[in-house]
Amino acid sequence: MKDDTTIVHAGRKPFDNHGIVNPPVYHASTVLFPTVEAWEQARERRDQPGTIVYGRRGTPTTFALQDAMAELEGADHCLAVPSGLAAITAPLLAFLDPGDHMLMVDAVYYPARRFADTLLARMGVETTFYDPAIGAGIAGLIRQNTRVVYLEAPGSQTFEMQDIPAIAEVARKAGAVTMMDNTWATPLYFKPLDFGVDISIMAATKYIVGHSDAMLGLVSARDEHFARVRESAWTLGMAVGPDDCYLGQRGLRTLSARLARHQESAMKLAEWFEARPEVDRVLYPALPSNPGHEIWKRDFEGASGLFGVVLRDASRDAVAAMLNGYRYFGMGGSWGGYESLVLPTQPERLRSATTWDAPGPTLRYHAGLEDADDLIADLEAGFERLGAAREAGE
Ligand SMILES: *Cc1c(COP(=O)(O)O)cnc(C)c1O
């Protein structure tokens, strides 16, 4: 089965539910058992995926999403958790003990860095941040007690690629567990497990849900790592509401069609930005000019709708004039919905192992599903405001 077919059919069992196409939404805490024997049986099997014993451990709504995602990831299992950040913290807590060492990519999603610097540090876990471009050179940072190597590619603000198979191989030889935040590509465009990564992390809030209306995380792994992740998430009390699981599985059905369009528009916008005199460079691995392009082409099946733009010198006020007047680009965190977004970012503040060298402000754009020419007209008007504000300021 090809991926496009998997996302339509996996995890669905219409004839278990009157032939209705989508899985029912089960609202549940208590689950009743008719006899002591039935209760004892359920208790015996409660750690097996698919067992319904209490609302917190999932219902058929949860399982429909998890099963579909596991299939798409090429994983044995997937676990739904309440947010993308929970999909990061649960596996980290599963594998790190006091005295352990972790290697984390310097371009990492900021809340993951904060988790390492605060809670994990308090627990006695030491983190070393590494250059995204390190590749097999990561061997030089591995210590005797390195337990986890954490990857994210491309980074969601600066979009550096990583040589994932090279890093995964070094980690495997050293006996460390690899985890990758794959939110940008989704398993349609990159499957971490196929490239030697042990645990695949998704902020499903973004492209899986796809409509900016739910928080959701998904963690996928093979049997050897999954049980520990689930144990950690369950011990922490992570449970997802049924409506959010439902929205996740519904979003998944159209992921391929949406991503193709996000990609097409992002490419158009990225090329347009690249030709503008106001722009220093565009941060999008699908562009041949991008330093990560060769790795992207080698390993990824596509690019999503999120990219960065580094402006040549521009004042805060001029950038504000440009952004405040956009008609279609909303300003706000998160991304992966149908709408276009923009956000001023400050990558220089979020790194420790490397420095972010840019002549001017960095912006992050999400190409939504609007008409790309309308978007470009909006961006063009924005540069006119930038130019006018610049002249007024001189
Ligand atoms: C948004 C995001 C997360 C966190 O997801 P939430 O659902 O917002 O907690 C993690 N990683 C990346 C790359 C993200 O963009």
mmCIF file of C-alpha atoms and ligand atoms in Angstrom:
data_model
loop_
_atom_site.group_PDB
_atom_site.id
_atom_site.type_symbol
_atom_site.label_atom_id
_atom_site.label_comp_id
_atom_site.label_asym_id
_atom_site.label_seq_id
_atom_site.Cartn_x
_atom_site.Cartn_y
_atom_site.Cartn_z
ATOM 1 C CA MET A 1 0.000 0.000 0.000
ATOM 2 C CA LYS A 2 1.323 3.451 -0.911
ATOM 3 C CA ASP A 3 1.218 6.213 1.715
ATOM 4 C CA ASP A 4 -1.630 8.081 0.034
ATOM 5 C CA THR A 5 -3.770 4.972 0.338
ATOM 6 C CA THR A 6 -2.626 4.287 3.900
ATOM 7 C CA ILE A 7 -3.703 7.690 5.162
ATOM 8 C CA VAL A 8 -7.178 7.182 3.714
ATOM 9 C CA HIS A 9 -7.774 3.641 4.957
ATOM 10 C CA ALA A 10 -5.537 2.865 7.947
ATOM 11 C CA GLY A 11 -7.136 2.702 11.392
ATOM 12 C CA ARG A 12 -10.704 2.776 10.078
ATOM 13 C CA LYS A 13 -13.220 -0.012 10.705
ATOM 14 C CA PRO A 14 -16.561 1.257 9.323
ATOM 15 C CA PHE A 15 -18.328 -2.099 9.654
ATOM 16 C CA ASP A 16 -17.626 -2.216 13.371
ATOM 17 C CA ASN A 17 -19.829 0.867 13.532
ATOM 18 C CA HIS A 18 -22.881 0.463 11.300
ATOM 19 C CA GLY A 19 -20.832 1.190 8.166
ATOM 20 C CA ILE A 20 -20.266 4.788 9.225
ATOM 21 C CA VAL A 21 -17.101 6.039 7.560
ATOM 22 C CA ASN A 22 -15.422 7.761 10.512
ATOM 23 C CA PRO A 23 -14.791 6.234 13.945
ATOM 24 C CA PRO A 24 -17.228 7.220 16.692
ATOM 25 C CA VAL A 25 -16.096 9.681 19.362
ATOM 26 C CA TYR A 26 -16.146 7.850 22.691
ATOM 27 C CA HIS A 27 -16.377 10.109 25.712
ATOM 28 C CA ALA A 28 -15.258 7.908 28.573
ATOM 29 C CA SER A 29 -13.702 7.731 31.971
ATOM 30 C CA THR A 30 -15.330 4.690 33.635
ATOM 31 C CA VAL A 31 -15.475 1.464 31.674
ATOM 32 C CA LEU A 32 -17.776 -1.171 33.216
ATOM 33 C CA PHE A 33 -17.130 -4.903 33.510
ATOM 34 C CA PRO A 34 -20.012 -7.327 33.929
ATOM 35 C CA THR A 35 -18.160 -9.816 36.157
ATOM 36 C CA VAL A 36 -15.091 -10.151 38.336
ATOM 37 C CA GLU A 37 -13.675 -12.524 35.724
ATOM 38 C CA ALA A 38 -14.035 -9.939 32.939
ATOM 39 C CA TRP A 39 -12.432 -7.277 35.146
ATOM 40 C CA GLU A 40 -9.513 -9.560 35.991
ATOM 41 C CA GLN A 41 -8.996 -10.389 32.325
ATOM 42 C CA ALA A 42 -8.962 -6.716 31.336
ATOM 43 C CA ARG A 43 -6.535 -5.937 34.164
ATOM 44 C CA GLU A 44 -4.221 -8.708 32.929
ATOM 45 C CA ARG A 45 -4.199 -7.295 29.418
ATOM 46 C CA ARG A 46 -4.282 -3.632 30.272
ATOM 47 C CA ASP A 47 -0.767 -2.949 28.987
ATOM 48 C CA GLN A 48 -1.548 -4.424 25.609
ATOM 49 C CA PRO A 49 -2.470 -1.850 22.989
ATOM 50 C CA GLY A 50 -6.166 -1.931 22.215
ATOM 51 C CA THR A 51 -7.346 -2.967 25.668
ATOM 52 C CA ILE A 52 -10.129 -0.750 26.944
ATOM 53 C CA VAL A 53 -9.975 -0.559 30.704
ATOM 54 C CA TYR A 54 -10.198 3.093 31.678
ATOM 55 C CA GLY A 55 -10.689 6.336 29.742
ATOM 56 C CA ARG A 56 -7.173 7.578 30.384
ATOM 57 C CA ARG A 57 -5.677 4.581 28.585
ATOM 58 C CA GLY A 58 -7.588 5.249 25.400
ATOM 59 C CA THR A 59 -10.788 4.290 23.614
ATOM 60 C CA PRO A 60 -11.501 3.136 20.052
ATOM 61 C CA THR A 61 -11.292 6.810 19.011
ATOM 62 C CA THR A 62 -7.719 6.989 20.330
ATOM 63 C CA PHE A 63 -6.806 3.663 18.755
ATOM 64 C CA ALA A 64 -8.131 4.672 15.314
ATOM 65 C CA LEU A 65 -5.676 7.586 15.257
ATOM 66 C CA GLN A 66 -2.769 5.673 16.790
ATOM 67 C CA ASP A 67 -3.138 2.677 14.478
ATOM 68 C CA ALA A 68 -3.297 4.818 11.359
ATOM 69 C CA MET A 69 -0.252 6.821 12.381
ATOM 70 C CA ALA A 70 1.788 3.737 13.346
ATOM 71 C CA GLU A 71 1.129 2.298 9.908
ATOM 72 C CA LEU A 72 2.171 5.506 8.154
ATOM 73 C CA GLU A 73 5.336 5.776 10.271
ATOM 74 C CA GLY A 74 6.332 2.155 9.636
ATOM 75 C CA ALA A 75 6.292 1.752 13.424
ATOM 76 C CA ASP A 76 4.852 -1.009 15.585
ATOM 77 C CA HIS A 77 2.899 1.453 17.707
ATOM 78 C CA CYS A 78 1.980 5.075 18.124
ATOM 79 C CA LEU A 79 0.853 6.858 21.278
ATOM 80 C CA ALA A 80 -1.318 9.979 21.319
ATOM 81 C CA VAL A 81 -0.379 12.572 23.948
ATOM 82 C CA PRO A 82 -1.925 15.964 24.775
ATOM 83 C CA SER A 83 0.477 18.193 22.791
ATOM 84 C CA GLY A 84 3.532 18.189 20.598
ATOM 85 C CA LEU A 85 5.574 19.225 23.599
ATOM 86 C CA ALA A 86 4.280 16.207 25.532
ATOM 87 C CA ALA A 87 5.429 14.070 22.592
ATOM 88 C CA ILE A 88 8.918 15.448 23.286
ATOM 89 C CA THR A 89 8.943 15.271 27.089
ATOM 90 C CA ALA A 90 7.409 11.790 27.497
ATOM 91 C CA PRO A 91 10.112 9.930 25.536
ATOM 92 C CA LEU A 92 12.895 12.030 27.099
ATOM 93 C CA LEU A 93 11.650 11.142 30.582
ATOM 94 C CA ALA A 94 11.308 7.527 29.501
ATOM 95 C CA PHE A 95 14.981 7.122 28.664
ATOM 96 C CA LEU A 96 16.889 9.598 30.825
ATOM 97 C CA ASP A 97 17.947 8.929 34.413
ATOM 98 C CA PRO A 98 19.995 11.026 36.838
ATOM 99 C CA GLY A 99 23.637 10.980 35.732
ATOM 100 C CA ASP A 100 22.787 10.514 32.063
ATOM 101 C CA HIS A 101 23.961 12.737 29.246
ATOM 102 C CA MET A 102 21.957 13.898 26.240
ATOM 103 C CA LEU A 103 23.003 15.411 22.921
ATOM 104 C CA MET A 104 20.421 17.850 21.575
ATOM 105 C CA VAL A 105 20.534 19.741 18.275
ATOM 106 C CA ASP A 106 21.149 23.468 18.680
ATOM 107 C CA ALA A 107 18.301 24.404 16.281
ATOM 108 C CA VAL A 108 15.805 22.538 18.459
ATOM 109 C CA TYR A 109 12.237 23.745 19.055
ATOM 110 C CA TYR A 110 12.737 26.107 21.965
ATOM 111 C CA PRO A 111 10.462 24.479 24.589
ATOM 112 C CA ALA A 112 12.455 21.244 24.161
ATOM 113 C CA ARG A 113 15.623 23.168 25.025
ATOM 114 C CA ARG A 114 13.882 24.708 28.032
ATOM 115 C CA PHE A 115 12.805 21.258 29.213
ATOM 116 C CA ALA A 116 16.428 20.085 29.013
ATOM 117 C CA ASP A 117 17.763 23.187 30.748
ATOM 118 C CA THR A 118 15.236 23.140 33.602
ATOM 119 C CA LEU A 119 13.457 19.932 34.545
ATOM 120 C CA LEU A 120 16.028 17.517 33.119
ATOM 121 C CA ALA A 121 18.902 19.542 34.594
ATOM 122 C CA ARG A 122 17.203 19.433 38.014
ATOM 123 C CA MET A 123 16.877 15.675 37.600
ATOM 124 C CA GLY A 124 20.640 15.457 37.097
ATOM 125 C CA VAL A 125 20.649 14.973 33.336
ATOM 126 C CA GLU A 126 23.326 16.913 31.489
ATOM 127 C CA THR A 127 22.639 18.195 27.965
ATOM 128 C CA THR A 128 25.185 19.190 25.341
ATOM 129 C CA PHE A 129 23.804 21.123 22.380
ATOM 130 C CA TYR A 130 25.398 20.337 19.046
ATOM 131 C CA ASP A 131 25.754 22.008 15.649
ATOM 132 C CA PRO A 132 22.996 20.817 13.273
ATOM 133 C CA ALA A 133 25.657 20.372 10.579
ATOM 134 C CA ILE A 134 27.762 18.003 12.704
ATOM 135 C CA GLY A 135 26.868 14.762 10.867
ATOM 136 C CA ALA A 136 29.028 11.758 11.772
ATOM 137 C CA GLY A 137 31.252 14.173 13.721
ATOM 138 C CA ILE A 138 28.801 13.736 16.566
ATOM 139 C CA ALA A 139 30.958 10.749 17.541
ATOM 140 C CA GLY A 140 33.319 13.285 19.113
ATOM 141 C CA LEU A 141 30.623 14.418 21.543
ATOM 142 C CA ILE A 142 29.438 10.989 22.635
ATOM 143 C CA ARG A 143 30.338 10.124 26.197
ATOM 144 C CA GLN A 144 30.187 6.910 28.143
ATOM 145 C CA ASN A 145 26.882 8.054 29.696
ATOM 146 C CA THR A 146 25.264 9.502 26.551
ATOM 147 C CA ARG A 147 21.854 7.941 26.575
ATOM 148 C CA VAL A 148 19.834 10.047 24.127
ATOM 149 C CA VAL A 149 20.651 11.805 20.863
ATOM 150 C CA TYR A 150 17.893 14.233 19.946
ATOM 151 C CA LEU A 151 17.354 15.485 16.389
ATOM 152 C CA GLU A 152 15.061 17.896 14.624
ATOM 153 C CA ALA A 153 15.322 18.637 10.918
ATOM 154 C CA PRO A 154 14.840 21.075 9.528
ATOM 155 C CA GLY A 155 14.782 23.311 12.625
ATOM 156 C CA SER A 156 11.479 25.148 12.794
ATOM 157 C CA GLN A 157 13.028 28.642 12.826
ATOM 158 C CA THR A 158 16.310 28.329 10.968
ATOM 159 C CA PHE A 159 15.610 25.271 8.802
ATOM 160 C CA GLU A 160 19.039 23.634 8.904
ATOM 161 C CA MET A 161 19.046 20.041 7.734
ATOM 162 C CA GLN A 162 20.817 17.231 9.583
ATOM 163 C CA ASP A 163 22.542 14.134 8.263
ATOM 164 C CA ILE A 164 20.089 11.922 10.073
ATOM 165 C CA PRO A 165 21.282 8.456 8.975
ATOM 166 C CA ALA A 166 24.900 9.340 9.823
ATOM 167 C CA ILE A 167 23.977 10.574 13.298
ATOM 168 C CA ALA A 168 21.612 7.660 13.939
ATOM 169 C CA GLU A 169 24.353 5.189 13.088
ATOM 170 C CA VAL A 170 26.884 6.749 15.439
ATOM 171 C CA ALA A 171 24.254 6.808 18.200
ATOM 172 C CA ARG A 172 23.249 3.206 17.640
ATOM 173 C CA LYS A 173 26.854 2.020 17.841
ATOM 174 C CA ALA A 174 27.240 3.953 21.088
ATOM 175 C CA GLY A 175 24.089 2.379 22.527
ATOM 176 C CA ALA A 176 22.187 5.697 22.670
ATOM 177 C CA VAL A 177 18.516 6.104 21.805
ATOM 178 C CA THR A 178 17.738 8.511 18.951
ATOM 179 C CA MET A 179 14.622 10.678 18.888
ATOM 180 C CA MET A 180 13.598 13.013 16.106
ATOM 181 C CA ASP A 181 11.059 15.808 15.968
ATOM 182 C CA ASN A 182 9.646 15.291 12.478
ATOM 183 C CA THR A 183 6.842 17.844 12.645
ATOM 184 C CA TRP A 184 7.981 19.801 9.569
ATOM 185 C CA ALA A 185 8.047 16.907 7.093
ATOM 186 C CA THR A 186 5.453 14.563 8.623
ATOM 187 C CA PRO A 187 5.928 10.846 7.844
ATOM 188 C CA LEU A 188 4.599 11.491 4.350
ATOM 189 C CA TYR A 189 7.796 13.309 3.417
ATOM 190 C CA PHE A 190 10.230 11.639 5.817
ATOM 191 C CA LYS A 191 10.022 8.474 7.883
ATOM 192 C CA PRO A 192 12.517 8.698 10.752
ATOM 193 C CA LEU A 193 12.384 4.987 11.591
ATOM 194 C CA ASP A 194 13.439 4.054 8.048
ATOM 195 C CA PHE A 195 16.594 6.149 8.552
ATOM 196 C CA GLY A 196 17.704 4.530 11.780
ATOM 197 C CA VAL A 197 15.934 6.804 14.276
ATOM 198 C CA ASP A 198 14.357 4.969 17.232
ATOM 199 C CA ILE A 199 11.542 7.332 18.187
ATOM 200 C CA SER A 200 9.546 9.583 15.887
ATOM 201 C CA ILE A 201 7.979 12.671 17.429
ATOM 202 C CA MET A 202 5.160 14.665 15.846
ATOM 203 C CA ALA A 203 3.452 17.837 16.931
ATOM 204 C CA ALA A 204 0.199 16.674 15.341
ATOM 205 C CA THR A 205 -1.180 20.087 16.322
ATOM 206 C CA LYS A 206 0.414 21.252 13.089
ATOM 207 C CA TYR A 207 -0.140 19.374 9.815
ATOM 208 C CA ILE A 208 -1.931 16.281 11.106
ATOM 209 C CA VAL A 209 -4.794 18.171 12.732
ATOM 210 C CA GLY A 210 -4.274 20.714 9.963
ATOM 211 C CA HIS A 211 -7.032 23.173 10.847
ATOM 212 C CA SER A 212 -5.614 25.083 13.861
ATOM 213 C CA ASP A 213 -8.270 23.718 16.196
ATOM 214 C CA ALA A 214 -6.665 21.120 18.477
ATOM 215 C CA MET A 215 -3.492 20.389 20.458
ATOM 216 C CA LEU A 216 -2.112 16.898 19.879
ATOM 217 C CA GLY A 217 1.165 14.976 19.968
ATOM 218 C CA LEU A 218 2.075 11.573 18.531
ATOM 219 C CA VAL A 219 5.036 9.355 19.424
ATOM 220 C CA SER A 220 5.832 6.342 17.253
ATOM 221 C CA ALA A 221 8.369 3.564 17.758
ATOM 222 C CA ARG A 222 9.056 -0.110 17.307
ATOM 223 C CA ASP A 223 8.274 -2.592 20.082
ATOM 224 C CA GLU A 224 11.719 -2.402 21.686
ATOM 225 C CA HIS A 225 11.316 1.285 22.546
ATOM 226 C CA PHE A 226 7.585 1.791 22.595
ATOM 227 C CA ALA A 227 6.700 0.127 25.902
ATOM 228 C CA ARG A 228 8.978 2.478 27.825
ATOM 229 C CA VAL A 229 7.560 5.562 26.160
ATOM 230 C CA ARG A 230 4.000 4.500 26.881
ATOM 231 C CA GLU A 231 4.869 3.641 30.456
ATOM 232 C CA SER A 232 6.361 7.092 30.949
ATOM 233 C CA ALA A 233 3.383 8.889 29.359
ATOM 234 C CA TRP A 234 0.872 6.830 31.332
ATOM 235 C CA THR A 235 2.757 7.285 34.585
ATOM 236 C CA LEU A 236 2.651 11.038 34.011
ATOM 237 C CA GLY A 237 -1.099 10.889 33.409
ATOM 238 C CA MET A 238 -0.967 12.035 29.797
ATOM 239 C CA ALA A 239 -4.339 11.443 28.172
ATOM 240 C CA VAL A 240 -5.935 13.032 25.118
ATOM 241 C CA GLY A 241 -9.573 14.055 24.876
ATOM 242 C CA PRO A 242 -11.599 12.059 22.351
ATOM 243 C CA ASP A 243 -12.580 15.071 20.264
ATOM 244 C CA ASP A 244 -8.931 15.953 19.711
ATOM 245 C CA CYS A 245 -8.092 12.375 18.713
ATOM 246 C CA TYR A 246 -11.017 12.496 16.340
ATOM 247 C CA LEU A 247 -9.782 15.730 14.780
ATOM 248 C CA GLY A 248 -6.314 14.215 14.433
ATOM 249 C CA GLN A 249 -7.543 11.137 12.599
ATOM 250 C CA ARG A 250 -9.801 13.241 10.393
ATOM 251 C CA GLY A 251 -6.992 15.628 9.505
ATOM 252 C CA LEU A 252 -4.747 12.708 8.617
ATOM 253 C CA ARG A 253 -7.144 11.635 5.832
ATOM 254 C CA THR A 254 -6.425 14.757 3.774
ATOM 255 C CA LEU A 255 -2.789 15.242 4.765
ATOM 256 C CA SER A 256 -1.360 14.304 1.385
ATOM 257 C CA ALA A 257 -3.540 16.662 -0.657
ATOM 258 C CA ARG A 258 -2.953 19.523 1.775
ATOM 259 C CA LEU A 259 0.805 19.025 2.015
ATOM 260 C CA ALA A 260 1.198 18.925 -1.768
ATOM 261 C CA ARG A 261 -0.479 22.319 -1.976
ATOM 262 C CA HIS A 262 1.469 23.754 0.979
ATOM 263 C CA GLN A 263 4.645 22.620 -0.744
ATOM 264 C CA GLU A 264 3.735 24.065 -4.132
ATOM 265 C CA SER A 265 2.842 27.455 -2.670
ATOM 266 C CA ALA A 266 5.813 27.553 -0.293
ATOM 267 C CA MET A 267 8.140 26.916 -3.223
ATOM 268 C CA LYS A 268 6.544 29.723 -5.238
ATOM 269 C CA LEU A 269 6.790 32.117 -2.317
ATOM 270 C CA ALA A 270 10.344 31.058 -1.469
ATOM 271 C CA GLU A 271 11.512 31.615 -5.059
ATOM 272 C CA TRP A 272 9.737 34.956 -5.170
ATOM 273 C CA PHE A 273 11.366 36.058 -1.904
ATOM 274 C CA GLU A 274 14.758 34.915 -3.141
ATOM 275 C CA ALA A 275 14.555 37.326 -6.096
ATOM 276 C CA ARG A 276 13.655 40.337 -3.921
ATOM 277 C CA PRO A 277 16.302 42.995 -3.199
ATOM 278 C CA GLU A 278 15.078 43.307 0.422
ATOM 279 C CA VAL A 279 15.969 39.665 1.117
ATOM 280 C CA ASP A 280 19.359 38.383 2.240
ATOM 281 C CA ARG A 281 18.413 34.710 2.017
ATOM 282 C CA VAL A 282 15.523 32.287 2.187
ATOM 283 C CA LEU A 283 15.653 29.376 4.626
ATOM 284 C CA TYR A 284 13.940 26.509 2.815
ATOM 285 C CA PRO A 285 15.743 23.204 2.154
ATOM 286 C CA ALA A 286 13.806 22.615 -1.079
ATOM 287 C CA LEU A 287 15.623 25.586 -2.659
ATOM 288 C CA PRO A 288 18.783 24.528 -4.519
ATOM 289 C CA SER A 289 20.594 27.506 -2.939
ATOM 290 C CA ASN A 290 19.991 26.152 0.575
ATOM 291 C CA PRO A 291 23.032 24.617 2.319
ATOM 292 C CA GLY A 292 20.869 21.636 3.364
ATOM 293 C CA HIS A 293 19.449 21.042 -0.097
ATOM 294 C CA GLU A 294 21.564 18.005 -0.995
ATOM 295 C CA ILE A 295 20.685 16.196 2.218
ATOM 296 C CA TRP A 296 17.040 17.142 1.820
ATOM 297 C CA LYS A 297 16.999 15.794 -1.735
ATOM 298 C CA ARG A 298 18.752 12.615 -0.684
ATOM 299 C CA ASP A 299 16.489 11.759 2.274
ATOM 300 C CA PHE A 300 13.155 13.605 2.021
ATOM 301 C CA GLU A 301 10.198 13.027 -0.287
ATOM 302 C CA GLY A 302 8.983 16.601 -0.115
ATOM 303 C CA ALA A 303 8.937 19.911 1.716
ATOM 304 C CA SER A 304 6.120 21.418 3.725
ATOM 305 C CA GLY A 305 4.821 24.976 3.858
ATOM 306 C CA LEU A 306 7.032 26.498 6.558
ATOM 307 C CA PHE A 307 10.166 28.494 5.723
ATOM 308 C CA GLY A 308 12.261 31.411 6.895
ATOM 309 C CA VAL A 309 13.288 34.691 5.328
ATOM 310 C CA VAL A 310 16.296 36.729 6.418
ATOM 311 C CA LEU A 311 15.956 40.384 5.481
ATOM 312 C CA ARG A 312 18.808 42.688 4.722
ATOM 313 C CA ASP A 313 19.106 45.434 7.230
ATOM 314 C CA ALA A 314 15.650 46.677 8.297
ATOM 315 C CA SER A 315 14.490 48.446 11.451
ATOM 316 C CA ARG A 316 11.930 46.988 13.810
ATOM 317 C CA ASP A 317 9.458 49.710 12.860
ATOM 318 C CA ALA A 318 9.830 49.093 9.141
ATOM 319 C CA VAL A 319 9.269 45.352 9.679
ATOM 320 C CA ALA A 320 6.248 46.154 11.852
ATOM 321 C CA ALA A 321 4.785 48.342 9.091
ATOM 322 C CA MET A 322 5.220 45.451 6.666
ATOM 323 C CA LEU A 323 3.725 42.774 8.916
ATOM 324 C CA ASN A 324 0.914 44.826 10.466
ATOM 325 C CA GLY A 325 -0.602 45.551 7.097
ATOM 326 C CA TYR A 326 -0.744 41.994 5.727
ATOM 327 C CA ARG A 327 -4.184 40.986 4.587
ATOM 328 C CA TYR A 328 -3.780 37.193 4.504
ATOM 329 C CA PHE A 329 -0.749 36.438 6.662
ATOM 330 C CA GLY A 330 -1.933 36.196 10.252
ATOM 331 C CA MET A 331 0.578 36.744 13.026
ATOM 332 C CA GLY A 332 0.804 33.984 15.587
ATOM 333 C CA GLY A 333 2.532 30.883 16.839
ATOM 334 C CA SER A 334 1.982 27.372 15.565
ATOM 335 C CA TRP A 335 1.499 26.523 11.879
ATOM 336 C CA GLY A 336 0.302 23.668 9.670
ATOM 337 C CA GLY A 337 -3.282 24.887 9.380
ATOM 338 C CA TYR A 338 -4.947 25.954 6.148
ATOM 339 C CA GLU A 339 -4.110 29.634 6.710
ATOM 340 C CA SER A 340 -0.985 31.618 5.956
ATOM 341 C CA LEU A 341 1.052 32.940 8.860
ATOM 342 C CA VAL A 342 4.040 35.112 9.604
ATOM 343 C CA LEU A 343 6.106 35.648 12.733
ATOM 344 C CA PRO A 344 9.242 37.655 13.498
ATOM 345 C CA THR A 345 11.740 35.204 15.018
ATOM 346 C CA GLN A 346 14.939 35.708 16.986
ATOM 347 C CA PRO A 347 17.088 32.656 16.328
ATOM 348 C CA GLU A 348 20.174 34.364 17.766
ATOM 349 C CA ARG A 349 18.593 34.149 21.223
ATOM 350 C CA LEU A 350 17.803 30.452 21.064
ATOM 351 C CA ARG A 351 21.181 28.831 20.550
ATOM 352 C CA SER A 352 24.244 28.047 22.582
ATOM 353 C CA ALA A 353 26.539 25.798 20.528
ATOM 354 C CA THR A 354 26.457 27.865 17.357
ATOM 355 C CA THR A 355 25.825 31.501 16.489
ATOM 356 C CA TRP A 356 23.130 32.805 14.177
ATOM 357 C CA ASP A 357 24.685 35.176 11.718
ATOM 358 C CA ALA A 358 22.202 37.386 9.896
ATOM 359 C CA PRO A 359 22.505 40.955 8.612
ATOM 360 C CA GLY A 360 18.876 41.755 9.443
ATOM 361 C CA PRO A 361 15.690 40.438 11.006
ATOM 362 C CA THR A 362 14.534 36.847 10.487
ATOM 363 C CA LEU A 363 10.900 36.064 9.704
ATOM 364 C CA ARG A 364 9.028 32.789 9.544
ATOM 365 C CA TYR A 365 6.300 32.259 6.984
ATOM 366 C CA HIS A 366 3.712 29.539 6.608
ATOM 367 C CA ALA A 367 2.255 29.184 3.129
ATOM 368 C CA GLY A 368 -1.400 28.329 3.627
ATOM 369 C CA LEU A 369 -3.906 27.008 1.150
ATOM 370 C CA GLU A 370 -4.921 30.392 -0.288
ATOM 371 C CA ASP A 371 -4.180 31.187 -3.928
ATOM 372 C CA ALA A 372 -0.415 31.667 -4.207
ATOM 373 C CA ASP A 373 -0.719 34.733 -6.451
ATOM 374 C CA ASP A 374 -2.955 36.425 -3.887
ATOM 375 C CA LEU A 375 -0.322 35.651 -1.269
ATOM 376 C CA ILE A 376 2.457 37.085 -3.397
ATOM 377 C CA ALA A 377 0.448 40.270 -4.010
ATOM 378 C CA ASP A 378 0.034 40.578 -0.228
ATOM 379 C CA LEU A 379 3.777 40.102 0.289
ATOM 380 C CA GLU A 380 4.569 42.602 -2.452
ATOM 381 C CA ALA A 381 2.382 45.263 -0.808
ATOM 382 C CA GLY A 382 4.233 44.444 2.417
ATOM 383 C CA PHE A 383 7.604 45.260 0.863
ATOM 384 C CA GLU A 384 6.165 48.544 -0.401
ATOM 385 C CA ARG A 385 5.249 49.430 3.202
ATOM 386 C CA LEU A 386 8.706 48.370 4.324
ATOM 387 C CA GLY A 387 10.288 50.628 1.717
ATOM 388 C CA ALA A 388 8.062 53.575 2.628
ATOM 389 C CA ALA A 389 8.753 53.155 6.350
ATOM 390 C CA ARG A 390 12.473 52.941 5.640
ATOM 391 C CA GLU A 391 12.425 56.196 3.656
ATOM 392 C CA ALA A 392 10.354 57.950 6.311
ATOM 393 C CA GLY A 393 12.860 56.831 8.946
ATOM 394 C CA GLU A 394 15.907 58.121 7.093
HETATM 395 C C1 LIG B 1 4.703 23.350 17.638
HETATM 396 C C2 LIG B 1 5.854 22.440 17.692
HETATM 397 C C3 LIG B 1 6.006 21.554 18.753
HETATM 398 C C4 LIG B 1 5.080 21.534 19.933
HETATM 399 O O1 LIG B 1 3.762 21.226 19.596
HETATM 400 P P1 LIG B 1 2.568 21.724 20.541
HETATM 401 O O2 LIG B 1 1.437 20.884 20.092
HETATM 402 O O3 LIG B 1 2.405 23.180 20.260
HETATM 403 O O4 LIG B 1 2.970 21.443 21.948
HETATM 404 C C5 LIG B 1 7.084 20.701 18.721
HETATM 405 N N1 LIG B 1 7.970 20.711 17.712
HETATM 406 C C6 LIG B 1 7.847 21.561 16.681
HETATM 407 C C7 LIG B 1 8.863 21.528 15.600
HETATM 408 C C8 LIG B 1 6.801 22.455 16.647
HETATM 409 O O5 LIG B 1 6.712 23.310 15.636
#
